[in-house]
Short mmCIF file of C-alpha atoms in Angstrom, two decimals:
data_model
loop_
_atom_site.label_atom_id
_atom_site.label_comp_id
_atom_site.label_asym_id
_atom_site.label_seq_id
_atom_site.Cartn_x
_atom_site.Cartn_y
_atom_site.Cartn_z
CA ALA A 21 68.79 100.41 179.44
CA GLN A 22 71.21 101.30 176.58
CA TYR A 23 73.44 103.54 179.21
CA GLN A 24 72.68 101.06 182.05
CA LEU A 25 71.04 103.33 184.37
CA SER A 26 68.95 102.27 187.11
CA GLU A 27 65.50 103.47 187.69
CA ALA A 28 66.62 105.52 190.72
CA GLU A 29 69.27 107.22 188.46
CA LEU A 30 66.67 108.05 185.65
CA GLU A 31 64.53 109.53 188.18
CA ALA A 32 67.21 111.67 189.41
CA LEU A 33 68.13 112.69 186.02
CA LYS A 34 64.61 113.51 185.28
CA GLN A 35 64.19 115.58 188.41
CA GLY A 36 66.91 117.86 187.92
CA PHE A 37 69.42 115.92 190.78
CA GLY A 38 67.07 117.96 192.98
CA CYS A 39 68.53 121.13 192.12
CA GLY A 40 66.96 122.09 188.89
CA GLN A 41 69.83 120.76 186.79
CA GLY A 42 68.98 121.26 182.94
CA LEU A 43 69.21 118.72 180.59
CA LEU A 44 69.41 118.86 176.74
CA VAL A 45 68.19 116.50 174.34
CA ILE A 46 69.37 116.66 170.75
CA ALA A 47 67.68 115.25 168.00
CA ASP A 48 69.99 115.56 165.27
CA GLY A 49 68.35 115.04 161.70
CA PHE A 50 64.69 114.72 162.68
CA ASP A 51 64.08 114.63 158.96
CA GLU A 52 65.90 111.08 158.95
CA LEU A 53 63.37 109.38 161.32
CA GLY A 54 60.76 109.16 158.90
CA ALA A 55 57.07 109.16 159.88
CA GLY A 56 56.36 105.68 160.19
CA GLU A 57 53.06 103.98 160.41
CA ALA A 58 52.24 105.72 163.71
CA GLY A 59 53.04 109.05 162.05
CA TYR A 60 55.62 111.65 163.41
CA PRO A 61 57.76 110.96 167.00
CA ASN A 62 56.17 112.91 169.47
CA LEU A 63 59.20 113.93 171.24
CA SER A 64 57.60 116.43 173.32
CA ALA A 65 55.30 114.14 174.52
CA GLN A 66 57.73 111.90 175.75
CA LEU A 67 59.56 114.68 177.42
CA ALA A 68 56.38 115.89 179.04
CA ASP A 69 57.22 114.71 182.66
CA TRP A 70 60.86 115.97 182.49
CA PRO A 71 60.40 119.52 183.82
CA HIS A 72 64.18 120.38 183.64
CA ALA A 73 64.51 119.23 179.77
CA ARG A 74 64.78 121.00 176.67
CA LEU A 75 64.60 119.55 173.38
CA LEU A 76 66.71 120.96 170.40
CA VAL A 77 65.60 119.30 167.05
CA THR A 78 67.71 119.89 163.78
CA SER A 79 66.33 119.11 160.31
CA ARG A 80 66.45 120.08 156.71
CA PRO A 81 63.75 122.85 156.35
CA GLU A 82 61.94 121.03 153.43
CA TYR A 83 60.90 118.51 155.78
CA PHE A 84 58.12 120.97 156.97
CA ASP A 85 55.66 122.49 154.47
CA THR A 86 52.08 123.75 155.04
CA ALA A 87 50.44 120.22 155.48
CA HIS A 88 53.10 119.31 158.20
CA PRO A 89 54.09 122.68 159.58
CA VAL A 90 56.87 122.48 162.25
CA SER A 91 54.29 123.00 165.39
CA GLN A 92 52.17 120.18 164.13
CA VAL A 93 54.79 117.83 163.75
CA LEU A 94 56.72 118.76 167.04
CA ARG A 95 53.64 119.39 168.94
CA PRO A 96 55.27 121.47 171.70
CA SER A 97 53.20 123.09 174.68
CA GLN A 98 51.74 126.25 174.22
CA GLY A 99 54.19 129.20 173.55
CA SER A 100 57.41 127.07 174.00
CA LEU A 101 58.85 126.46 170.34
CA SER A 102 61.47 129.02 168.65
CA SER A 103 62.51 128.11 165.40
CA VAL A 104 66.32 129.14 164.11
CA PHE A 105 67.34 128.91 160.45
CA VAL A 106 71.12 128.46 159.81
CA SER A 107 72.29 130.72 157.02
CA PRO A 108 74.35 129.41 154.04
CA PHE A 109 78.44 129.98 154.82
CA THR A 110 79.61 133.26 153.29
CA PRO A 111 82.52 133.56 150.99
CA THR A 112 84.47 134.60 154.19
CA GLU A 113 83.28 131.59 156.11
CA ILE A 114 84.15 129.18 153.36
CA GLU A 115 87.75 130.80 153.30
CA ARG A 116 88.15 130.42 156.95
CA TYR A 117 86.88 126.85 156.83
CA ILE A 118 89.37 125.80 154.17
CA ALA A 119 92.26 127.40 156.01
CA HIS A 120 91.22 125.75 159.12
CA TYR A 121 90.93 122.53 157.14
CA GLU A 122 94.43 123.03 155.70
CA ARG A 123 96.00 123.95 158.91
CA ASN A 124 99.59 125.01 157.63
CA GLN A 125 99.58 124.02 154.30
CA THR A 126 100.63 126.58 151.65
CA THR A 127 98.27 125.56 148.72
CA ASP A 128 95.69 128.18 148.12
CA THR A 129 92.77 125.78 147.56
CA TYR A 130 90.25 128.92 147.92
CA LYS A 131 91.35 130.65 144.85
CA THR A 132 91.65 126.89 142.99
CA LEU A 133 87.70 126.47 143.95
CA GLN A 134 86.85 129.91 142.88
CA ALA A 135 87.99 129.26 139.64
CA LEU A 136 85.69 125.97 139.03
CA PRO A 137 82.46 126.95 137.14
CA GLY A 138 79.68 126.58 139.43
CA MET A 139 81.67 125.59 142.57
CA MET A 140 81.14 128.53 145.00
CA GLU A 141 77.48 128.21 144.89
CA LEU A 142 77.70 124.61 146.16
CA LEU A 143 80.17 125.63 148.97
CA ASN A 144 77.87 127.48 150.96
CA ASN A 145 76.65 123.92 152.34
CA PRO A 146 79.26 122.98 155.08
CA PHE A 147 78.95 119.33 154.39
CA LEU A 148 79.49 119.54 150.54
CA LEU A 149 82.29 121.80 151.22
CA ASN A 150 83.83 119.19 153.52
CA LEU A 151 83.26 116.41 150.85
CA VAL A 152 85.17 118.66 148.32
CA LEU A 153 88.19 119.18 150.55
CA GLN A 154 88.50 115.50 151.03
CA SER A 155 88.08 114.22 147.48
CA LEU A 156 89.77 117.75 145.78
CA PRO A 157 92.40 116.06 143.38
CA GLN A 158 89.99 113.56 142.35
CA LEU A 159 87.20 116.19 141.55
CA LEU A 160 89.60 118.43 139.61
CA LYS A 161 90.71 115.24 137.44
CA ASN A 162 86.82 114.28 136.73
CA THR A 163 85.90 117.88 135.80
CA GLN A 164 88.58 119.19 133.57
CA GLY A 165 87.09 121.08 130.57
CA LEU A 166 83.19 121.02 132.07
CA ARG A 167 81.43 124.14 131.68
CA LYS A 168 79.77 123.50 135.04
CA ILE A 169 80.49 121.47 138.16
CA LEU A 170 77.20 119.84 139.72
CA ARG A 171 76.51 118.42 143.17
CA PHE A 172 76.66 115.03 141.34
CA HIS A 173 80.26 115.60 140.51
CA VAL A 174 81.18 116.06 144.25
CA TYR A 175 79.57 112.90 145.29
CA GLU A 176 81.15 110.96 142.58
CA ALA A 177 84.83 112.41 143.41
CA PHE A 178 83.86 111.67 147.16
CA ALA A 179 82.83 108.06 146.78
CA GLN A 180 85.80 107.40 144.14
CA THR A 181 88.43 108.90 147.09
CA TRP A 182 86.69 106.99 149.76
CA PHE A 183 86.94 103.87 148.18
CA SER A 184 90.43 104.36 146.79
CA GLN A 185 91.93 104.90 150.19
CA GLU A 186 89.76 102.08 151.84
CA THR A 187 90.83 99.55 149.31
CA LYS A 188 94.56 100.58 148.96
CA GLY A 189 96.82 97.92 149.97
CA ARG A 190 94.07 95.43 149.81
CA GLU A 191 93.32 95.43 145.92
CA GLN A 192 94.42 91.51 145.73
CA TYR A 193 90.92 90.74 147.41
CA LEU A 194 89.06 93.95 147.63
CA LYS A 195 88.27 96.32 144.44
CA ALA A 196 86.77 99.67 144.57
CA SER A 197 84.39 98.69 142.33
CA ALA A 198 83.05 95.89 144.28
CA CYS A 199 82.80 98.66 147.23
CA HIS A 200 80.93 100.74 145.03
CA ASP A 201 78.68 98.06 143.86
CA PHE A 202 77.69 97.28 147.68
CA ALA A 203 77.06 100.75 148.61
CA ARG A 204 74.56 101.10 145.54
CA GLY A 205 72.92 97.86 146.55
CA LEU A 206 72.79 98.67 150.12
CA ALA A 207 71.23 102.10 149.33
CA PHE A 208 68.55 100.23 147.05
CA GLU A 209 67.50 97.80 149.86
CA LEU A 210 66.99 100.66 152.31
CA PHE A 211 64.86 102.49 149.92
CA LYS A 212 62.81 99.22 149.10
CA ALA A 213 62.14 98.98 153.01
CA GLY A 214 61.73 102.65 153.55
CA VAL A 215 64.26 102.97 156.40
CA LEU A 216 67.94 104.66 156.63
CA SER A 217 69.55 101.89 158.73
CA PRO A 218 69.66 98.05 158.15
CA GLN A 219 67.49 96.06 160.74
CA PRO A 220 66.62 92.43 161.45
CA ASP A 221 62.95 93.50 161.17
CA TYR A 222 63.45 93.59 157.42
CA PRO A 223 64.79 90.45 156.28
CA ALA A 224 65.89 91.11 152.82
CA LEU A 225 67.66 94.21 153.99
CA TRP A 226 69.30 92.59 156.53
CA ASP A 227 70.41 89.51 154.71
CA PHE A 228 72.05 91.66 151.91
CA PHE A 229 73.82 93.74 154.97
CA GLU A 230 74.99 91.01 156.89
CA ALA A 231 76.00 88.57 153.97
CA LYS A 232 79.55 87.26 154.52
CA ALA A 233 80.21 87.71 150.78
CA TYR A 234 79.98 91.35 151.59
CA GLU A 235 81.70 91.80 154.58
CA ALA A 236 84.66 93.40 153.57
CA ALA A 237 82.98 95.95 151.05
CA ARG A 238 80.56 96.81 153.88
CA GLU A 239 83.66 97.58 156.21
CA ALA A 240 84.77 99.75 153.40
CA THR A 241 81.71 101.78 152.61
CA PRO A 242 81.18 105.16 154.29
CA LEU A 243 78.91 104.11 157.12
CA ARG A 244 78.56 105.31 160.66
CA LEU A 245 77.52 103.25 163.86
CA SER A 246 74.62 105.55 166.16
CA SER A 247 72.77 103.97 168.98
CA GLY A 248 73.53 100.43 167.65
CA LEU A 249 72.36 100.87 164.06
CA TYR A 250 74.54 101.65 161.00
CA SER A 251 73.56 104.20 158.27
CA PHE A 252 75.37 106.36 155.74
CA VAL A 253 77.41 108.81 156.97
CA HIS A 254 75.04 111.37 155.62
CA LYS A 255 71.48 111.14 154.06
CA SER A 256 72.69 112.85 151.13
CA VAL A 257 75.39 110.05 150.42
CA TYR A 258 72.41 107.48 150.68
CA GLU A 259 70.75 109.22 148.38
CA TYR A 260 73.88 109.79 145.69
CA PHE A 261 73.98 105.61 145.87
CA LEU A 262 70.46 105.18 145.33
CA ALA A 263 70.26 107.66 142.53
CA GLU A 264 73.39 105.74 141.09
CA TYR A 265 71.67 102.55 141.32
CA LEU A 266 68.43 103.40 139.49
CA TYR A 267 70.35 105.36 137.05
CA ALA A 268 72.42 102.21 136.31
CA ALA A 269 69.05 99.84 136.33
CA LEU A 270 67.35 102.47 133.97
CA MET A 271 70.31 102.27 131.48
CA THR A 272 70.31 98.55 131.38
CA GLU A 273 66.88 98.36 130.51
CA LYS A 274 67.24 100.25 127.45
#
């Protein structure tokens, strides 16, 4: 319905347009769906009568464990499951990624990052590497003299860089600190509701997200829109803002 396909068009798609045309369904970030009250979504069953469809699921590996193995969670038909693990970036791949990111710039960012204590072990994660490259000047400023750079420092520099860019030229009516406060508050409201996207089904969360007073801050927050729902650009960004909120609350209590 979202793509305005008619019943006949859906049936044609399901049957491979009469010529065995394959269909690849991608469930990206399966770990972000959550089990919910009805348990894990049975995607395999939903595609049971789609003979030409194949399902590709991506997820953090720690989402599955001995109590919830991948075969039990996804419930594929007999012998139809293949698991592939993506290896971390190697130093050579990190260097190539940086070169591609910077295009024709002459700065030797790779050597700069190599010189930072603890940095290289973080950069084997492509998402973290991208955050580092987006916020490198702020990260270098924040971590001068530190014995070791932690994952927290990367997210901290990313948040500061993002809000600084989003509020540039609008400082008279929008402060980076206000955006940061909204992001923390949103993460906490999501946590209380047990979801990753603001939805009308959760009134307290929805009222916070839709509040007129937060409109400008909301637009300046690192969110993405997918299938009509907003969420943080990455689950780890949500986790960072949630951790900040909880830490600040604990420090206030002391």
